[in-house]
Each structure stands twice: as C-alpha cells, then as structure tokens.
Amino acid sequence: MSRAQHSGIPDASSAAAGERGRPASFGQQRLWFLDQLEPQNPAYHVQVALRLKGPLDLGALERSLTEITRRHEILRTTFRLAGGEPRQIIAPTHPLTPRVATVPGRSAEDREREALRLTGDEALRPFDLTRGPLVRVSLFQMSEEEHVFVLVMHHIVTDGWSTSVFFRELGALYRAFADGEPSPLQDPPMQYADFAEWQRQWLLEEVLDEQLAYWKQQLGPDLPVLNLPLDRPRTRHQSFQGAMQSFRVSKETTVGLKSLGLDAGATLYMSVLSAFAMLLHARTGQEDIVIGTPMAGRTQLESEELIGFFVNPLVLRVDVSGDPTFREVLERVREVALDGYAHQDLPFEKLVEALHARRTLSSSPLYQVWFAFQNVPDPRPELPGILVAPFEPNCRQLDRGPTGTARHDLRFGLSQTPEGLSGDVEYKTDLFNASTIASMVFDYETLLRIVVEDPGASLSRSSEVARDSLRTSRRKPLHSQFSDQTST
C-alpha cells in the first residue's frame, strides 16, 4: 500500500514541541548516526550554484530567503540527543541573510577562477548539526550586474526535490517583493516535523512486519557483495574524496530505450537500469547484482511542496543468470522494481538493522553502487530581468556534486533532457582511476546503443560487441570524449 492511501497525518503543530523538540524521521536518524561516525563530512552537503546576470534587488532577495525559512521550519531546525535518539529542535523565524563578497581579479578569467574557488570552499565548509544553521547562502559579485548565487544545505534537512521547491518559491517571492507586493504563496498544510512524527506513528508492528517480511525474503541472509575491480585496495577508513565524469546519450538512443520500455510495460528508468545491471555483470562476472537506488518518498500529496529529507534508499537485487537477452533482463528488472515500489515505506535503517548489516566507514551497508534517475524539476528560479543559468566555468557543472566528495563507491546518475539523456558518474578516487571510470562510461553508453539496435541479443553477445567497440575506440584518446570533474 502506498503512503498516499494512508490518512491521519497530523496538522502542523511544531510550535508546541517545546524544548524537548520533536522526533527525527528515520532518514534523519540515519544521517545523524553517520555524522557521529564521521563528524562534519562534506559528502552530505547539497549545493546548487547559479549565475545571475542582470540588476539584482538584494533587498527583495533577502526578504524572499527569510520568508522561505519562515514557511519551512526544517530550514531553522537543529538536532539534539534526548533519550538516546536525535530530536528536531525548531528555532523561531530568523533572517536568512546571504554572505555577500566581491570576487577579486583583474580579468574575467581571473574572477571565474576565484569564483570557482569560493564556491568550492562554501561546499566544503562544515555544518554543526547541534548548533546550525544547516542552510547558508552566499552571493559572489563578479561585476555590477553579475553574481554567483550559492546555496548549501546539509542533506539532513533537504533532498533533490526540495531544492526545486526552494527555488520555485524563491522565484515567486522575489517577483512579488521586487514589485512591492505581499507573498503570493499559501503556507504549507504541514511541516516536515509533522511528517516525521506521523511516520513513526504509522510504522507500527503490523506494518513493519509486513514490510520486513518481503525484504528479508528478497535480500537476506545471503546478500552478495559486488566485487568491482578496483585500482587500489579498499582501506579500513575511506576519505570520501571523489570526482565526477559526465556523458550524454543521444536523443535517438533515448527514444529507442523509451520504445523498448513501452513494449515491455516498463519505464525509461527500468530500461537504463537494466543496461546498468548488464554493465556490472560484464565488469564482475557476477550473476546476482545488488544496486542501491533512491525513492523520492513523497507519496502523499501534502509532501510535494515541502522542503525536507524524504528520500529513502531502495535495494534492488537483479538476476542476470542464464545469459538472458536485454528484453529478459528488462522483464526481471521491471518485476523487482515494481515489488520494491510496493514495499518502499520501510526506512532503510530498519532494513539494515533487520539484516544485521555491519556499518563501516569504508563502505555502504547492503550495496556498493548507486543508480539514480533524476526527474526533479529544473531548480533554476525565474527572476524578472535576470538571466539565470548553472554556474559552469570551464565546463564544470557545479550544481551536480561540487564538493569533491563521493558518498558511494560508484554512483551513476541520469536525467532526461530535450537532447537525450544527460549522465554523470561520481566515484571515490581512493578506489578508482579516472581512466577506469572513462572506460566504464564508454561501455555503458555502447551497451545502451547495442540493446536498442538488437534487444534480442544475449547478454554475452552484447558484452562482446561492447568490448570490440572499446578496442576500436582506443585508437582515439578517451579523455576527449568525457568531462572529468575533480575538485581539489
């Protein structure tokens, strides 16, 4: 049963929580635990950096930011341990004033480099979950009518969908305040703390047992470890240092993947995930593939306009045994994904506890690789008289992982654009070389083309064609085909 079918969500009442605060959600509890293991780890910072060109009304901007923090209590929330568990402590409304700094430099190129450095520093500057604030805004002035707007939040108070909510509201409020009008937005019907409290009330023994029964059967107790070939051995303590490579999938291939999915009653996400499972099989030789993937966790209508940490990891176990065709892999992925969606309400930490998975600083429990298909709205706000674009000096996409860190050994991310699929691969530089990731990206892109051309080809045949294509491509330097984004 999806959460949208449940009722009994409490009305917003955070003001009555008192000094003791309100319960943290299960997801927040997980991030609190991780922060205790690795205090102030920047891998859990979420940053968006935008270039603003045009006359900026700083007063309207500051008023808009403060109004957003008034509307969303989570943006003025900190955490305190009580009874052995973290609690949400919600502060009164206070101004959210951006840090404003002029970017030095004699030339435009010098200022670009300096803005990049400042943006990177903001991404890495630590948060204290007990003291806050857990959101900050910087405004770096490049010239009289050009600024770089940098928003950084700790993941414990936000997720990908939330950033879109933040900037959509920022656009609406800025337009109104710049014209001297009042806020056009109605207050949210609930707050994130209300959701967290409801989540704990709803996940009672009967519901918990039903969810756990499925996942124990699906995943435990013999969950395999994915043994991707590493360039360096795993150490006891990983640094979380990371880099990113970007790639694109042509519109023609994307249309073909959509068509294959429609024929099988599957989504585009299921098609690209199937090809990813094939890639992992080709790299490891394993036939039992475990992949982590995010679920938005917003199955209630009321939650769609909230800022908060709703996303919940889903663990998908894909069988690629028997040398199947792509169509057969897609059918298996479709079945596993749909079953997983039906049991997505179980918090990941409850699953880790039930399967007695060991938490370490060197790897994630239950899965080693992460696959995300982003369908969140474009976060760029519409500001009157201002051209808004991602801040991308030197082809660096700073709204996609600017912190120079990696939460997972390997993360493939895809999003749909009018020109096809846009992809990026984030990886731990402690484990992988850039050349290894470039080869893997090439294999994946090649596999996507192959399965569109011949979805009836066996897994072994598809992998063989991909290897032949890679050998041919090595006549040209791989670095010319990919953008490697490494923060220093």
Short mmCIF file of C-alpha atoms in Angstrom, two decimals:
data_model
loop_
_atom_site.label_atom_id
_atom_site.label_comp_id
_atom_site.label_asym_id
_atom_site.label_seq_id
_atom_site.Cartn_x
_atom_site.Cartn_y
_atom_site.Cartn_z
CA MET A 1 0.00 0.00 0.00
CA SER A 2 1.43 3.41 -0.89
CA ARG A 3 1.64 6.17 1.66
CA ALA A 4 -0.85 8.17 -0.37
CA GLN A 5 -3.50 5.64 0.72
CA HIS A 6 -2.89 6.32 4.40
CA SER A 7 -4.57 9.01 6.44
CA GLY A 8 -4.17 10.57 9.84
CA ILE A 9 -1.28 12.92 9.08
CA PRO A 10 -1.20 15.48 11.91
CA ASP A 11 -1.74 19.16 11.27
CA ALA A 12 1.22 21.48 11.55
CA SER A 13 1.86 21.99 15.27
CA SER A 14 5.62 22.33 15.60
CA ALA A 15 5.35 25.42 17.76
CA ALA A 16 4.00 23.26 20.60
CA ALA A 17 7.01 20.92 20.58
CA GLY A 18 8.79 22.65 23.46
CA GLU A 19 12.44 22.43 24.37
CA ARG A 20 12.41 18.65 24.06
CA GLY A 21 11.78 19.03 20.35
CA ARG A 22 10.08 16.59 18.02
CA PRO A 23 11.16 13.17 16.76
CA ALA A 24 13.60 12.97 13.88
CA SER A 25 12.47 10.99 10.87
CA PHE A 26 14.11 7.63 10.30
CA GLY A 27 16.11 9.11 7.44
CA GLN A 28 17.33 11.97 9.63
CA GLN A 29 18.26 9.46 12.30
CA ARG A 30 20.43 7.65 9.75
CA LEU A 31 22.25 10.85 8.77
CA TRP A 32 22.69 11.80 12.42
CA PHE A 33 24.31 8.40 13.03
CA LEU A 34 26.61 8.86 10.04
CA ASP A 35 27.58 12.31 11.33
CA GLN A 36 28.57 10.72 14.64
CA LEU A 37 30.79 8.24 12.77
CA GLU A 38 32.31 10.90 10.50
CA PRO A 39 31.65 14.35 12.00
CA GLN A 40 31.05 17.21 9.55
CA ASN A 41 31.55 15.03 6.48
CA PRO A 42 31.04 17.28 3.40
CA ALA A 43 29.81 14.28 1.39
CA TYR A 44 26.37 15.07 2.86
CA HIS A 45 26.33 18.69 1.73
CA VAL A 46 23.90 19.61 -1.04
CA GLN A 47 24.94 22.60 -3.16
CA VAL A 48 23.43 24.49 -6.06
CA ALA A 49 25.39 27.31 -7.69
CA LEU A 50 23.74 29.67 -10.18
CA ARG A 51 25.00 32.54 -12.31
CA LEU A 52 22.73 35.61 -12.17
CA LYS A 53 23.10 38.22 -14.93
CA GLY A 54 21.07 41.39 -14.55
CA PRO A 55 20.17 44.09 -11.98
CA LEU A 56 19.65 42.20 -8.70
CA ASP A 57 17.34 43.59 -6.00
CA LEU A 58 19.27 42.50 -2.90
CA GLY A 59 16.52 43.64 -0.53
CA ALA A 60 13.89 41.55 -2.32
CA LEU A 61 16.29 38.59 -2.36
CA GLU A 62 16.98 38.76 1.38
CA ARG A 63 13.29 39.14 2.17
CA SER A 64 12.49 36.15 -0.04
CA LEU A 65 15.08 33.94 1.64
CA THR A 66 13.79 34.87 5.10
CA GLU A 67 10.21 34.15 4.04
CA ILE A 68 11.22 30.69 2.82
CA THR A 69 12.76 29.90 6.22
CA ARG A 70 9.58 31.12 7.90
CA ARG A 71 7.45 28.88 5.69
CA HIS A 72 9.64 25.79 6.15
CA GLU A 73 10.58 25.07 9.77
CA ILE A 74 13.10 22.45 8.67
CA LEU A 75 15.39 25.25 7.46
CA ARG A 76 15.71 26.55 11.03
CA THR A 77 15.97 23.13 12.65
CA THR A 78 18.92 21.69 14.58
CA PHE A 79 19.28 18.37 16.38
CA ARG A 80 19.77 17.40 20.00
CA LEU A 81 20.19 13.98 21.57
CA ALA A 82 17.40 13.09 24.03
CA GLY A 83 16.78 9.63 25.42
CA GLY A 84 19.46 8.22 23.17
CA GLU A 85 17.78 9.48 19.98
CA PRO A 86 18.14 12.71 17.97
CA ARG A 87 15.28 15.20 18.23
CA GLN A 88 14.40 18.11 15.95
CA ILE A 89 14.79 21.48 17.69
CA ILE A 90 12.94 24.17 15.75
CA ALA A 91 14.11 27.75 16.22
CA PRO A 92 11.89 30.85 15.84
CA THR A 93 11.90 32.57 12.46
CA HIS A 94 15.09 34.49 11.83
CA PRO A 95 16.58 36.25 8.80
CA LEU A 96 18.44 34.21 6.21
CA THR A 97 20.94 36.80 5.05
CA PRO A 98 23.33 35.86 2.25
CA ARG A 99 27.02 36.33 2.69
CA VAL A 100 27.95 38.96 0.06
CA ALA A 101 31.51 39.20 -1.26
CA THR A 102 33.14 40.86 -4.24
CA VAL A 103 35.20 38.47 -6.36
CA PRO A 104 38.69 39.90 -6.92
CA GLY A 105 40.60 39.61 -10.17
CA ARG A 106 41.96 41.84 -12.91
CA SER A 107 40.43 39.87 -15.76
CA ALA A 108 37.16 38.00 -16.27
CA GLU A 109 39.15 34.76 -16.38
CA ASP A 110 40.76 35.53 -13.01
CA ARG A 111 37.36 36.23 -11.49
CA GLU A 112 35.97 32.96 -12.89
CA ARG A 113 38.78 31.01 -11.23
CA GLU A 114 38.32 32.85 -7.95
CA ALA A 115 34.54 32.35 -8.00
CA LEU A 116 35.13 28.65 -8.56
CA ARG A 117 37.46 28.51 -5.57
CA LEU A 118 35.00 30.41 -3.35
CA THR A 119 32.15 28.16 -4.44
CA GLY A 120 34.19 25.06 -3.64
CA ASP A 121 35.11 26.46 -0.23
CA GLU A 122 31.43 27.07 0.54
CA ALA A 123 30.59 23.48 -0.39
CA LEU A 124 33.22 22.12 2.00
CA ARG A 125 32.65 24.46 4.95
CA PRO A 126 31.32 22.22 7.74
CA PHE A 127 27.91 22.21 9.37
CA ASP A 128 27.29 21.52 13.06
CA LEU A 129 24.02 19.58 13.38
CA THR A 130 23.58 20.63 17.02
CA ARG A 131 24.19 24.35 16.56
CA GLY A 132 23.21 25.13 12.98
CA PRO A 133 22.24 26.83 10.85
CA LEU A 134 22.05 23.95 8.37
CA VAL A 135 21.43 26.18 5.36
CA ARG A 136 23.57 29.05 4.08
CA VAL A 137 23.53 31.33 1.07
CA SER A 138 26.44 33.23 -0.49
CA LEU A 139 26.36 35.87 -3.20
CA PHE A 140 29.64 36.44 -5.01
CA GLN A 141 29.66 39.62 -7.10
CA MET A 142 31.56 39.20 -10.39
CA SER A 143 30.62 42.62 -11.75
CA GLU A 144 27.97 45.28 -11.19
CA GLU A 145 25.24 43.13 -12.76
CA GLU A 146 26.67 39.61 -12.49
CA HIS A 147 26.60 37.43 -9.38
CA VAL A 148 27.13 33.80 -8.44
CA PHE A 149 24.38 32.62 -6.07
CA VAL A 150 25.45 29.65 -3.91
CA LEU A 151 23.02 27.65 -1.78
CA VAL A 152 24.42 24.96 0.53
CA MET A 153 22.29 22.78 2.81
CA HIS A 154 23.02 19.71 4.88
CA HIS A 155 21.28 16.64 3.49
CA ILE A 156 19.54 16.07 6.84
CA VAL A 157 17.19 18.99 6.03
CA THR A 158 16.80 18.61 2.26
CA ASP A 159 16.86 16.40 -0.82
CA GLY A 160 16.85 16.84 -4.60
CA TRP A 161 13.12 17.58 -4.85
CA SER A 162 13.41 20.08 -2.00
CA THR A 163 15.90 22.23 -3.91
CA SER A 164 13.33 22.59 -6.68
CA VAL A 165 10.71 23.64 -4.11
CA PHE A 166 13.18 26.15 -2.64
CA PHE A 167 13.95 27.84 -5.95
CA ARG A 168 10.38 27.77 -7.21
CA GLU A 169 9.31 29.65 -4.08
CA LEU A 170 12.31 31.96 -4.34
CA GLY A 171 11.24 32.98 -7.84
CA ALA A 172 7.62 33.62 -6.84
CA LEU A 173 8.55 35.58 -3.70
CA TYR A 174 11.28 37.64 -5.39
CA ARG A 175 8.93 38.70 -8.17
CA ALA A 176 6.30 39.80 -5.65
CA PHE A 177 8.65 41.58 -3.24
CA ALA A 178 10.53 43.37 -6.04
CA ASP A 179 7.16 44.81 -7.13
CA GLY A 180 6.23 45.79 -3.58
CA GLU A 181 3.55 43.09 -3.35
CA PRO A 182 2.90 40.66 -0.48
CA SER A 183 3.76 36.99 -0.67
CA PRO A 184 1.54 35.15 -3.17
CA LEU A 185 2.14 31.76 -1.52
CA GLN A 186 -0.15 29.97 0.89
CA ASP A 187 1.50 28.45 3.94
CA PRO A 188 2.24 24.71 3.65
CA PRO A 189 -0.52 22.46 5.01
CA MET A 190 2.01 20.62 7.20
CA GLN A 191 5.65 20.77 8.23
CA TYR A 192 8.42 18.19 7.86
CA ALA A 193 8.34 17.53 11.62
CA ASP A 194 4.68 16.56 11.24
CA PHE A 195 5.66 14.01 8.60
CA ALA A 196 8.43 12.62 10.84
CA GLU A 197 6.03 12.21 13.75
CA TRP A 198 3.38 10.59 11.56
CA GLN A 199 5.97 8.23 10.02
CA ARG A 200 6.86 6.85 13.45
CA GLN A 201 3.22 6.51 14.45
CA TRP A 202 2.25 4.78 11.22
CA LEU A 203 5.12 2.30 11.11
CA LEU A 204 3.63 0.15 13.82
CA GLU A 205 4.34 -3.53 14.40
CA GLU A 206 1.86 -4.91 11.83
CA VAL A 207 3.03 -2.60 9.02
CA LEU A 208 6.70 -3.05 9.95
CA ASP A 209 6.41 -6.84 9.99
CA GLU A 210 4.76 -6.95 6.57
CA GLN A 211 7.43 -4.72 5.02
CA LEU A 212 10.30 -6.58 6.69
CA ALA A 213 8.99 -9.97 5.61
CA TYR A 214 9.29 -9.01 1.95
CA TRP A 215 12.78 -7.52 2.23
CA LYS A 216 14.14 -10.39 4.34
CA GLN A 217 12.98 -12.82 1.68
CA GLN A 218 14.32 -10.66 -1.15
CA LEU A 219 17.69 -9.71 0.31
CA GLY A 220 18.74 -11.84 3.24
CA PRO A 221 20.63 -13.61 4.60
CA ASP A 222 22.94 -14.34 1.63
CA LEU A 223 23.11 -10.89 0.05
CA PRO A 224 26.08 -10.88 -2.35
CA VAL A 225 28.81 -8.25 -2.35
CA LEU A 226 29.51 -6.67 -5.73
CA ASN A 227 33.20 -7.17 -6.43
CA LEU A 228 34.02 -4.46 -8.93
CA PRO A 229 37.70 -4.49 -9.92
CA LEU A 230 39.41 -1.66 -8.02
CA ASP A 231 42.50 0.30 -8.97
CA ARG A 232 43.54 0.46 -5.30
CA PRO A 233 42.65 -1.81 -2.38
CA ARG A 234 39.93 -0.75 -0.01
CA THR A 235 41.24 0.53 3.30
CA ARG A 236 39.59 0.48 6.69
CA HIS A 237 38.83 4.19 6.52
CA GLN A 238 37.83 5.84 3.24
CA SER A 239 38.43 9.55 2.77
CA PHE A 240 35.21 10.17 0.75
CA GLN A 241 37.31 12.11 -1.77
CA GLY A 242 35.57 11.96 -5.11
CA ALA A 243 35.48 13.08 -8.69
CA MET A 244 32.90 13.12 -11.47
CA GLN A 245 32.74 12.38 -15.18
CA SER A 246 29.86 13.49 -17.38
CA PHE A 247 28.45 11.95 -20.54
CA ARG A 248 25.47 12.20 -22.84
CA VAL A 249 23.24 9.64 -24.52
CA SER A 250 21.91 10.66 -27.94
CA LYS A 251 18.28 11.53 -28.48
CA GLU A 252 17.98 8.64 -30.94
CA THR A 253 19.19 6.09 -28.39
CA THR A 254 16.99 7.63 -25.69
CA VAL A 255 13.90 7.35 -27.91
CA GLY A 256 14.81 3.72 -28.64
CA LEU A 257 15.13 2.93 -24.94
CA LYS A 258 11.74 4.51 -24.25
CA SER A 259 10.18 2.43 -27.02
CA LEU A 260 11.69 -0.78 -25.64
CA GLY A 261 10.29 0.07 -22.23
CA LEU A 262 6.82 0.78 -23.57
CA ASP A 263 6.77 -2.56 -25.39
CA ALA A 264 7.59 -4.31 -22.11
CA GLY A 265 5.29 -2.22 -19.91
CA ALA A 266 8.38 -0.67 -18.33
CA THR A 267 9.65 2.85 -17.77
CA LEU A 268 12.73 4.53 -19.21
CA TYR A 269 14.27 4.22 -15.74
CA MET A 270 13.84 0.45 -15.86
CA SER A 271 15.44 0.31 -19.32
CA VAL A 272 18.58 2.21 -18.33
CA LEU A 273 18.79 0.33 -15.02
CA SER A 274 18.68 -2.97 -16.93
CA ALA A 275 21.60 -1.87 -19.06
CA PHE A 276 23.45 -0.83 -15.90
CA ALA A 277 22.94 -4.32 -14.42
CA MET A 278 24.36 -5.76 -17.66
CA LEU A 279 27.38 -3.45 -17.35
CA LEU A 280 28.04 -4.59 -13.78
CA HIS A 281 27.79 -8.23 -14.85
CA ALA A 282 30.29 -7.62 -17.64
CA ARG A 283 32.69 -5.96 -15.18
CA THR A 284 32.39 -8.54 -12.38
CA GLY A 285 31.17 -11.78 -13.95
CA GLN A 286 28.56 -11.98 -11.16
CA GLU A 287 25.00 -13.04 -11.95
CA ASP A 288 23.39 -11.75 -8.75
CA ILE A 289 23.63 -7.94 -8.85
CA VAL A 290 22.67 -5.62 -5.96
CA ILE A 291 22.08 -1.95 -6.72
CA GLY A 292 21.00 0.92 -4.46
CA THR A 293 18.59 3.46 -5.90
CA PRO A 294 16.74 6.45 -4.39
CA MET A 295 12.99 6.72 -3.91
CA ALA A 296 11.57 10.22 -3.54
CA GLY A 297 9.47 9.17 -0.54
CA ARG A 298 6.77 11.74 -1.36
CA THR A 299 3.76 9.53 -1.93
CA GLN A 300 1.50 11.93 -0.03
CA LEU A 301 0.13 14.90 -1.92
CA GLU A 302 0.81 17.18 1.06
CA SER A 303 4.54 16.39 0.98
CA GLU A 304 5.15 17.52 -2.59
CA GLU A 305 5.50 21.19 -1.63
CA LEU A 306 7.62 20.62 1.47
CA ILE A 307 11.34 21.04 1.99
CA GLY A 308 12.87 18.17 3.93
CA PHE A 309 14.73 14.87 3.79
CA PHE A 310 12.21 12.42 2.33
CA VAL A 311 14.37 10.32 0.01
CA ASN A 312 14.75 6.66 1.01
CA PRO A 313 17.25 4.17 -0.46
CA LEU A 314 15.77 1.12 -2.17
CA VAL A 315 17.88 -2.02 -2.59
CA LEU A 316 17.20 -3.88 -5.85
CA ARG A 317 18.55 -7.39 -6.43
CA VAL A 318 18.72 -8.26 -10.13
CA ASP A 319 19.18 -11.77 -11.50
CA VAL A 320 21.14 -11.85 -14.77
CA SER A 321 21.87 -15.58 -14.79
CA GLY A 322 21.34 -17.83 -17.84
CA ASP A 323 22.80 -15.45 -20.43
CA PRO A 324 19.50 -13.58 -20.90
CA THR A 325 18.63 -11.11 -23.64
CA PHE A 326 18.10 -7.45 -22.82
CA ARG A 327 14.33 -7.99 -23.06
CA GLU A 328 14.59 -10.74 -20.45
CA VAL A 329 16.75 -8.61 -18.15
CA LEU A 330 14.26 -5.76 -18.54
CA GLU A 331 11.38 -8.05 -17.55
CA ARG A 332 13.28 -9.17 -14.44
CA VAL A 333 14.18 -5.58 -13.51
CA ARG A 334 10.59 -4.50 -14.03
CA GLU A 335 9.31 -7.17 -11.64
CA VAL A 336 11.93 -6.44 -8.98
CA ALA A 337 11.37 -2.67 -9.24
CA LEU A 338 7.58 -2.88 -9.00
CA ASP A 339 7.80 -5.18 -5.97
CA GLY A 340 10.28 -2.77 -4.41
CA TYR A 341 7.99 0.20 -5.03
CA ALA A 342 5.18 -1.66 -3.27
CA HIS A 343 7.41 -2.02 -0.19
CA GLN A 344 9.22 1.32 -0.30
CA ASP A 345 7.85 2.61 3.01
CA LEU A 346 10.35 0.62 5.08
CA PRO A 347 13.07 3.05 6.25
CA PHE A 348 16.50 1.95 5.11
CA GLU A 349 17.89 1.94 8.66
CA LYS A 350 15.21 -0.54 9.73
CA LEU A 351 16.29 -2.80 6.88
CA VAL A 352 19.97 -2.52 7.88
CA GLU A 353 19.06 -3.45 11.46
CA ALA A 354 16.89 -6.39 10.40
CA LEU A 355 19.58 -7.85 8.13
CA HIS A 356 22.30 -7.23 10.75
CA ALA A 357 24.39 -5.40 8.17
CA ARG A 358 27.67 -4.12 9.54
CA ARG A 359 28.18 -0.37 9.29
CA THR A 360 31.72 0.71 8.49
CA LEU A 361 33.45 3.88 7.34
CA SER A 362 34.93 2.07 4.34
CA SER A 363 31.74 1.02 2.51
CA SER A 364 27.95 1.29 2.47
CA PRO A 365 25.85 -1.47 4.03
CA LEU A 366 23.85 -3.73 1.67
CA TYR A 367 25.04 -2.24 -1.64
CA GLN A 368 28.24 -0.92 -3.20
CA VAL A 369 26.91 1.00 -6.23
CA TRP A 370 24.15 3.59 -6.61
CA PHE A 371 21.97 4.29 -9.63
CA ALA A 372 19.79 7.40 -9.76
CA PHE A 373 17.37 8.54 -12.45
CA GLN A 374 16.53 12.16 -11.70
CA ASN A 375 13.11 13.50 -12.63
CA VAL A 376 13.06 16.55 -10.38
CA PRO A 377 12.07 19.90 -11.91
CA ASP A 378 14.77 22.32 -13.07
CA PRO A 379 15.90 24.16 -9.89
CA ARG A 380 16.59 27.47 -11.64
CA PRO A 381 14.23 30.22 -10.38
CA GLU A 382 12.53 32.67 -12.71
CA LEU A 383 13.71 36.14 -11.66
CA PRO A 384 12.42 39.19 -13.56
CA GLY A 385 15.10 40.94 -15.58
CA ILE A 386 17.75 38.37 -14.66
CA LEU A 387 19.23 35.58 -16.76
CA VAL A 388 19.68 32.53 -14.51
CA ALA A 389 21.99 29.69 -15.53
CA PRO A 390 24.04 26.98 -13.77
CA PHE A 391 27.47 28.22 -12.74
CA GLU A 392 29.69 26.18 -15.05
CA PRO A 393 33.12 27.74 -15.52
CA ASN A 394 35.49 25.55 -17.53
CA CYS A 395 32.61 23.14 -18.28
CA ARG A 396 32.28 22.24 -14.58
CA GLN A 397 28.67 21.54 -13.61
CA LEU A 398 28.72 22.87 -10.07
CA ASP A 399 25.07 22.05 -9.45
CA ARG A 400 25.97 18.35 -9.75
CA GLY A 401 28.28 17.35 -6.98
CA PRO A 402 30.65 20.28 -6.43
CA THR A 403 32.00 19.15 -3.06
CA GLY A 404 34.81 16.96 -4.40
CA THR A 405 33.41 14.06 -2.35
CA ALA A 406 31.62 10.79 -3.06
CA ARG A 407 29.13 9.10 -0.75
CA HIS A 408 29.22 5.79 -2.66
CA ASP A 409 31.99 3.76 -4.26
CA LEU A 410 30.32 4.41 -7.60
CA ARG A 411 27.19 6.41 -8.48
CA PHE A 412 25.65 6.59 -11.94
CA GLY A 413 23.14 9.41 -12.35
CA LEU A 414 20.92 10.06 -15.35
CA SER A 415 18.38 12.75 -16.16
CA GLN A 416 16.25 13.35 -19.22
CA THR A 417 16.75 16.45 -21.38
CA PRO A 418 15.25 17.51 -24.74
CA GLU A 419 18.52 16.40 -26.38
CA GLY A 420 18.55 12.93 -24.81
CA LEU A 421 19.91 11.62 -21.53
CA SER A 422 22.45 13.55 -19.51
CA GLY A 423 24.59 11.39 -17.27
CA ASP A 424 27.30 11.71 -14.66
CA VAL A 425 29.39 9.23 -12.73
CA GLU A 426 30.60 10.09 -9.25
CA TYR A 427 33.29 7.83 -7.80
CA LYS A 428 35.71 7.53 -4.91
CA THR A 429 39.18 8.46 -6.03
CA ASP A 430 40.58 6.25 -3.24
CA LEU A 431 39.32 3.28 -5.27
CA PHE A 432 39.17 4.21 -8.96
CA ASN A 433 41.32 5.98 -11.52
CA ALA A 434 39.73 8.42 -13.95
CA SER A 435 40.71 6.17 -16.87
CA THR A 436 38.83 3.22 -15.32
CA ILE A 437 35.67 5.30 -14.99
CA ALA A 438 36.04 6.61 -18.55
CA SER A 439 36.22 3.03 -19.81
CA MET A 440 33.17 2.06 -17.78
CA VAL A 441 31.21 5.06 -19.08
CA PHE A 442 32.14 4.14 -22.64
CA ASP A 443 31.00 0.55 -22.08
CA TYR A 444 27.68 1.72 -20.67
CA GLU A 445 26.96 4.17 -23.47
CA THR A 446 27.88 1.47 -26.00
CA LEU A 447 25.61 -1.07 -24.29
CA LEU A 448 22.70 1.37 -24.49
CA ARG A 449 23.18 1.69 -28.25
CA ILE A 450 23.57 -2.07 -28.70
CA VAL A 451 20.39 -3.03 -26.84
CA VAL A 452 18.39 -0.51 -28.87
CA GLU A 453 19.76 -1.95 -32.12
CA ASP A 454 19.31 -5.60 -31.07
CA PRO A 455 17.34 -6.13 -27.84
CA GLY A 456 17.17 -9.86 -28.61
CA ALA A 457 20.93 -10.33 -28.42
CA SER A 458 22.17 -12.37 -25.46
CA LEU A 459 23.96 -10.74 -22.55
CA SER A 460 27.27 -12.34 -23.55
CA ARG A 461 26.90 -11.21 -27.15
CA SER A 462 26.05 -7.63 -26.14
CA SER A 463 29.09 -7.52 -23.86
CA GLU A 464 31.32 -8.89 -26.62
CA VAL A 465 30.18 -6.20 -29.07
CA ALA A 466 30.80 -3.55 -26.40
CA ARG A 467 34.34 -4.84 -25.83
CA ASP A 468 35.03 -4.78 -29.58
CA SER A 469 33.75 -1.21 -29.72
CA LEU A 470 36.04 -0.21 -26.84
CA ARG A 471 39.09 -1.73 -28.53
CA THR A 472 38.29 0.27 -31.67
CA SER A 473 37.77 3.47 -29.70
CA ARG A 474 41.19 3.23 -28.09
CA ARG A 475 42.64 4.47 -31.31
CA LYS A 476 41.34 7.85 -30.09
CA PRO A 477 42.09 9.34 -26.64
CA LEU A 478 39.23 8.69 -24.23
CA HIS A 479 39.78 12.00 -22.42
CA SER A 480 38.44 13.85 -25.45
CA GLN A 481 35.06 12.17 -25.07
CA PHE A 482 34.35 12.85 -21.40
CA SER A 483 34.43 15.74 -18.96
CA ASP A 484 36.32 14.77 -15.79
CA GLN A 485 35.30 16.99 -12.87
CA THR A 486 37.68 16.72 -9.93
CA SER A 487 37.71 19.15 -7.03
CA THR A 488 40.99 19.91 -5.33
#
